[in-house]
Amino acid sequence: MGNCVFCNIVTGKEEAFRVYEDNSVVVILDKYPVSRGHLLVITRKHYESIHDASPKDVIYAFSVASALARIYRNYLNAKGVNVVTNSGSPAGQMVFHFHIHVIPRWHEGGFSWGHRYILDDKEANEVIKDIKPYLNEIKKFLLEAGFSWR
Ligand SMILES: [Zn+2]
């Protein structure tokens, strides 16, 4: 797994804008966002995709993704959110380490995978500042889902 970019981000060998982390997942900002605030929920453990990830880690990661989707809609005024994972290159998977996209949609007609741009530091820091006050919602969601928060 030495060449896996997400493993390197998890271990800190490679830099990323980290939004949240616990013992099971790391959440970062996508370097090539589809929309402002595009997040990736990455399992600490290396799996190729949803097809070989442990059920527990899949459910845990989707719980974190769901909590983030709620934060965007309930607190940060997103009009919609996509929560999606791509499994296999025909599905558009580009990094072969299981991850879930959380893509807030800020306006009607904003749905597209096509228009990705390069994240800049200013936007990244603003997004992190926006989400930070609500990160406790993740813990609440996980506890309600029956996970012991680690
Ligand atoms: Zn990996």
PDB file of C-alpha atoms and ligand atoms in Angstrom:
ATOM      1  CA  MET A   1       0.000   0.000   0.000  1.00  0.00           C
ATOM      2  CA  GLY A   2       3.092   2.208  -0.080  1.00  0.00           C
ATOM      3  CA  ASN A   3       1.862   4.028  -3.127  1.00  0.00           C
ATOM      4  CA  CYS A   4      -1.674   4.568  -1.956  1.00  0.00           C
ATOM      5  CA  VAL A   5      -2.245   8.298  -1.695  1.00  0.00           C
ATOM      6  CA  PHE A   6      -5.050   7.925   0.846  1.00  0.00           C
ATOM      7  CA  CYS A   7      -2.982   5.610   3.069  1.00  0.00           C
ATOM      8  CA  ASN A   8      -0.291   8.275   2.966  1.00  0.00           C
ATOM      9  CA  ILE A   9      -2.791  10.945   3.938  1.00  0.00           C
ATOM     10  CA  VAL A  10      -4.113   8.787   6.795  1.00  0.00           C
ATOM     11  CA  THR A  11      -0.607   8.312   8.199  1.00  0.00           C
ATOM     12  CA  GLY A  12       0.287  11.955   7.611  1.00  0.00           C
ATOM     13  CA  LYS A  13       3.002  11.221   5.045  1.00  0.00           C
ATOM     14  CA  GLU A  14       1.051  13.237   2.550  1.00  0.00           C
ATOM     15  CA  GLU A  15      -0.636  16.531   3.308  1.00  0.00           C
ATOM     16  CA  ALA A  16      -4.344  17.172   3.086  1.00  0.00           C
ATOM     17  CA  PHE A  17      -6.854  19.541   4.599  1.00  0.00           C
ATOM     18  CA  ARG A  18      -8.179  17.440   7.457  1.00  0.00           C
ATOM     19  CA  VAL A  19     -11.674  18.231   8.642  1.00  0.00           C
ATOM     20  CA  TYR A  20     -12.294  15.464  11.153  1.00  0.00           C
ATOM     21  CA  GLU A  21     -10.752  12.227  12.343  1.00  0.00           C
ATOM     22  CA  ASP A  22     -11.257   9.408  14.800  1.00  0.00           C
ATOM     23  CA  ASN A  23      -9.950   5.868  15.197  1.00  0.00           C
ATOM     24  CA  SER A  24     -11.759   4.577  12.097  1.00  0.00           C
ATOM     25  CA  VAL A  25     -11.927   7.375   9.541  1.00  0.00           C
ATOM     26  CA  VAL A  26     -10.249  10.550   8.367  1.00  0.00           C
ATOM     27  CA  VAL A  27     -12.289  13.244   6.626  1.00  0.00           C
ATOM     28  CA  ILE A  28     -10.491  15.561   4.229  1.00  0.00           C
ATOM     29  CA  LEU A  29     -11.380  18.155   1.650  1.00  0.00           C
ATOM     30  CA  ASP A  30     -11.276  16.827  -1.907  1.00  0.00           C
ATOM     31  CA  LYS A  31      -8.350  18.466  -3.730  1.00  0.00           C
ATOM     32  CA  TYR A  32     -10.487  18.664  -6.854  1.00  0.00           C
ATOM     33  CA  PRO A  33     -13.899  19.595  -5.529  1.00  0.00           C
ATOM     34  CA  VAL A  34     -17.106  19.395  -7.517  1.00  0.00           C
ATOM     35  CA  SER A  35     -18.562  22.052  -5.226  1.00  0.00           C
ATOM     36  CA  ARG A  36     -17.416  24.179  -2.298  1.00  0.00           C
ATOM     37  CA  GLY A  37     -17.059  21.938   0.748  1.00  0.00           C
ATOM     38  CA  HIS A  38     -16.681  18.624  -1.134  1.00  0.00           C
ATOM     39  CA  LEU A  39     -15.509  16.130   1.500  1.00  0.00           C
ATOM     40  CA  LEU A  40     -14.049  12.635   1.419  1.00  0.00           C
ATOM     41  CA  VAL A  41     -14.604  10.191   4.241  1.00  0.00           C
ATOM     42  CA  ILE A  42     -11.645   7.793   4.133  1.00  0.00           C
ATOM     43  CA  THR A  43     -11.298   4.633   6.212  1.00  0.00           C
ATOM     44  CA  ARG A  44      -8.010   4.405   8.106  1.00  0.00           C
ATOM     45  CA  LYS A  45      -7.746   0.834   6.961  1.00  0.00           C
ATOM     46  CA  HIS A  46      -6.893   0.221   3.333  1.00  0.00           C
ATOM     47  CA  TYR A  47      -9.680  -1.384   1.303  1.00  0.00           C
ATOM     48  CA  GLU A  48      -9.881  -1.146  -2.444  1.00  0.00           C
ATOM     49  CA  SER A  49     -13.519  -0.064  -2.405  1.00  0.00           C
ATOM     50  CA  ILE A  50     -16.943  -0.831  -0.971  1.00  0.00           C
ATOM     51  CA  HIS A  51     -16.783  -4.337  -2.398  1.00  0.00           C
ATOM     52  CA  ASP A  52     -14.073  -5.507   0.000  1.00  0.00           C
ATOM     53  CA  ALA A  53     -14.376  -3.153   2.968  1.00  0.00           C
ATOM     54  CA  SER A  54     -15.538  -4.723   6.214  1.00  0.00           C
ATOM     55  CA  PRO A  55     -19.287  -4.208   6.773  1.00  0.00           C
ATOM     56  CA  LYS A  56     -18.548  -2.476  10.044  1.00  0.00           C
ATOM     57  CA  ASP A  57     -16.210   0.052   8.447  1.00  0.00           C
ATOM     58  CA  VAL A  58     -18.660   0.617   5.567  1.00  0.00           C
ATOM     59  CA  ILE A  59     -21.492   1.368   7.965  1.00  0.00           C
ATOM     60  CA  TYR A  60     -19.290   3.483  10.200  1.00  0.00           C
ATOM     61  CA  ALA A  61     -17.961   5.535   7.271  1.00  0.00           C
ATOM     62  CA  PHE A  62     -21.469   6.028   5.890  1.00  0.00           C
ATOM     63  CA  SER A  63     -22.633   7.139   9.325  1.00  0.00           C
ATOM     64  CA  VAL A  64     -19.922   9.793   9.406  1.00  0.00           C
ATOM     65  CA  ALA A  65     -20.823  10.808   5.836  1.00  0.00           C
ATOM     66  CA  SER A  66     -24.502  11.022   6.804  1.00  0.00           C
ATOM     67  CA  ALA A  67     -23.725  13.207   9.788  1.00  0.00           C
ATOM     68  CA  LEU A  68     -21.686  15.517   7.553  1.00  0.00           C
ATOM     69  CA  ALA A  69     -24.551  15.659   5.043  1.00  0.00           C
ATOM     70  CA  ARG A  70     -26.871  16.697   7.855  1.00  0.00           C
ATOM     71  CA  ILE A  71     -24.446  19.373   9.028  1.00  0.00           C
ATOM     72  CA  TYR A  72     -24.464  20.866   5.532  1.00  0.00           C
ATOM     73  CA  ARG A  73     -28.239  20.832   5.213  1.00  0.00           C
ATOM     74  CA  ASN A  74     -29.260  21.593   8.784  1.00  0.00           C
ATOM     75  CA  TYR A  75     -26.645  24.165   9.756  1.00  0.00           C
ATOM     76  CA  LEU A  76     -24.821  25.440   6.706  1.00  0.00           C
ATOM     77  CA  ASN A  77     -27.741  26.047   4.329  1.00  0.00           C
ATOM     78  CA  ALA A  78     -26.836  23.610   1.573  1.00  0.00           C
ATOM     79  CA  LYS A  79     -29.871  23.114  -0.684  1.00  0.00           C
ATOM     80  CA  GLY A  80     -28.911  19.485  -1.293  1.00  0.00           C
ATOM     81  CA  VAL A  81     -26.120  16.973  -0.691  1.00  0.00           C
ATOM     82  CA  ASN A  82     -24.786  13.952  -2.575  1.00  0.00           C
ATOM     83  CA  VAL A  83     -23.411  11.072  -0.498  1.00  0.00           C
ATOM     84  CA  VAL A  84     -21.793   8.597  -2.849  1.00  0.00           C
ATOM     85  CA  THR A  85     -19.026   6.065  -3.205  1.00  0.00           C
ATOM     86  CA  ASN A  86     -17.594   4.938  -6.531  1.00  0.00           C
ATOM     87  CA  SER A  87     -16.558   1.297  -6.781  1.00  0.00           C
ATOM     88  CA  GLY A  88     -14.419   0.340  -9.767  1.00  0.00           C
ATOM     89  CA  SER A  89     -13.157   2.448 -12.646  1.00  0.00           C
ATOM     90  CA  PRO A  90     -16.384   2.024 -14.698  1.00  0.00           C
ATOM     91  CA  ALA A  91     -18.094   3.794 -11.796  1.00  0.00           C
ATOM     92  CA  GLY A  92     -15.576   6.611 -11.877  1.00  0.00           C
ATOM     93  CA  GLN A  93     -13.369   5.477  -8.992  1.00  0.00           C
ATOM     94  CA  MET A  94      -9.968   7.140  -9.301  1.00  0.00           C
ATOM     95  CA  VAL A  95      -8.255   6.387  -5.989  1.00  0.00           C
ATOM     96  CA  PHE A  96      -8.489   2.713  -5.110  1.00  0.00           C
ATOM     97  CA  HIS A  97      -8.875   3.122  -1.384  1.00  0.00           C
ATOM     98  CA  PHE A  98     -12.464   3.074  -0.151  1.00  0.00           C
ATOM     99  CA  HIS A  99     -13.882   6.561   0.328  1.00  0.00           C
ATOM    100  CA  ILE A 100     -17.235   8.303   0.384  1.00  0.00           C
ATOM    101  CA  HIS A 101     -17.880  11.646  -1.263  1.00  0.00           C
ATOM    102  CA  VAL A 102     -20.030  14.181   0.565  1.00  0.00           C
ATOM    103  CA  ILE A 103     -20.871  16.894  -1.933  1.00  0.00           C
ATOM    104  CA  PRO A 104     -22.961  19.829  -0.786  1.00  0.00           C
ATOM    105  CA  ARG A 105     -25.137  21.467  -3.439  1.00  0.00           C
ATOM    106  CA  TRP A 106     -25.619  25.158  -2.952  1.00  0.00           C
ATOM    107  CA  HIS A 107     -28.024  25.944  -5.745  1.00  0.00           C
ATOM    108  CA  GLU A 108     -30.479  24.387  -8.186  1.00  0.00           C
ATOM    109  CA  GLY A 109     -28.861  23.081 -11.335  1.00  0.00           C
ATOM    110  CA  GLY A 110     -25.619  22.506  -9.468  1.00  0.00           C
ATOM    111  CA  PHE A 111     -25.545  18.765 -10.046  1.00  0.00           C
ATOM    112  CA  SER A 112     -22.509  17.710 -12.078  1.00  0.00           C
ATOM    113  CA  TRP A 113     -19.455  15.503 -11.754  1.00  0.00           C
ATOM    114  CA  GLY A 114     -17.860  17.213 -14.696  1.00  0.00           C
ATOM    115  CA  HIS A 115     -16.736  20.557 -13.385  1.00  0.00           C
ATOM    116  CA  ARG A 116     -14.013  19.921 -10.850  1.00  0.00           C
ATOM    117  CA  TYR A 117     -11.593  22.663  -9.947  1.00  0.00           C
ATOM    118  CA  ILE A 118      -8.446  22.905  -7.879  1.00  0.00           C
ATOM    119  CA  LEU A 119      -9.012  23.657  -4.205  1.00  0.00           C
ATOM    120  CA  ASP A 120      -7.103  26.686  -2.960  1.00  0.00           C
ATOM    121  CA  ASP A 121      -5.900  27.252   0.609  1.00  0.00           C
ATOM    122  CA  LYS A 122      -8.214  30.173   1.223  1.00  0.00           C
ATOM    123  CA  GLU A 123     -11.356  28.229   0.356  1.00  0.00           C
ATOM    124  CA  ALA A 124     -10.109  25.178   2.269  1.00  0.00           C
ATOM    125  CA  ASN A 125      -9.544  27.172   5.440  1.00  0.00           C
ATOM    126  CA  GLU A 126     -12.938  28.880   5.128  1.00  0.00           C
ATOM    127  CA  VAL A 127     -14.738  25.555   4.714  1.00  0.00           C
ATOM    128  CA  ILE A 128     -12.981  24.080   7.754  1.00  0.00           C
ATOM    129  CA  LYS A 129     -13.909  27.153   9.781  1.00  0.00           C
ATOM    130  CA  ASP A 130     -17.548  26.798   8.684  1.00  0.00           C
ATOM    131  CA  ILE A 131     -17.837  23.114   9.615  1.00  0.00           C
ATOM    132  CA  LYS A 132     -15.789  23.118  12.821  1.00  0.00           C
ATOM    133  CA  PRO A 133     -18.526  24.367  15.186  1.00  0.00           C
ATOM    134  CA  TYR A 134     -20.768  21.456  14.164  1.00  0.00           C
ATOM    135  CA  LEU A 135     -18.374  18.520  14.291  1.00  0.00           C
ATOM    136  CA  ASN A 136     -19.903  17.378  17.554  1.00  0.00           C
ATOM    137  CA  GLU A 137     -22.928  16.339  15.468  1.00  0.00           C
ATOM    138  CA  ILE A 138     -20.819  13.469  14.133  1.00  0.00           C
ATOM    139  CA  LYS A 139     -20.260  12.066  17.582  1.00  0.00           C
ATOM    140  CA  LYS A 140     -23.968  12.430  18.406  1.00  0.00           C
ATOM    141  CA  PHE A 141     -24.929  10.673  15.178  1.00  0.00           C
ATOM    142  CA  LEU A 142     -22.510   7.809  15.798  1.00  0.00           C
ATOM    143  CA  LEU A 143     -23.732   7.288  19.354  1.00  0.00           C
ATOM    144  CA  GLU A 144     -27.346   7.283  18.161  1.00  0.00           C
ATOM    145  CA  ALA A 145     -26.406   4.791  15.448  1.00  0.00           C
ATOM    146  CA  GLY A 146     -25.125   2.476  18.158  1.00  0.00           C
ATOM    147  CA  PHE A 147     -21.405   3.000  17.727  1.00  0.00           C
ATOM    148  CA  SER A 148     -19.224   3.760  20.657  1.00  0.00           C
ATOM    149  CA  TRP A 149     -17.383   6.824  19.562  1.00  0.00           C
ATOM    150  CA  ARG A 150     -13.641   6.221  19.443  1.00  0.00           C
TER     151      ARG A 150
HETATM  152 ZN    ZN B   1      -4.848   2.964   0.910  1.00  0.00          ZN
END
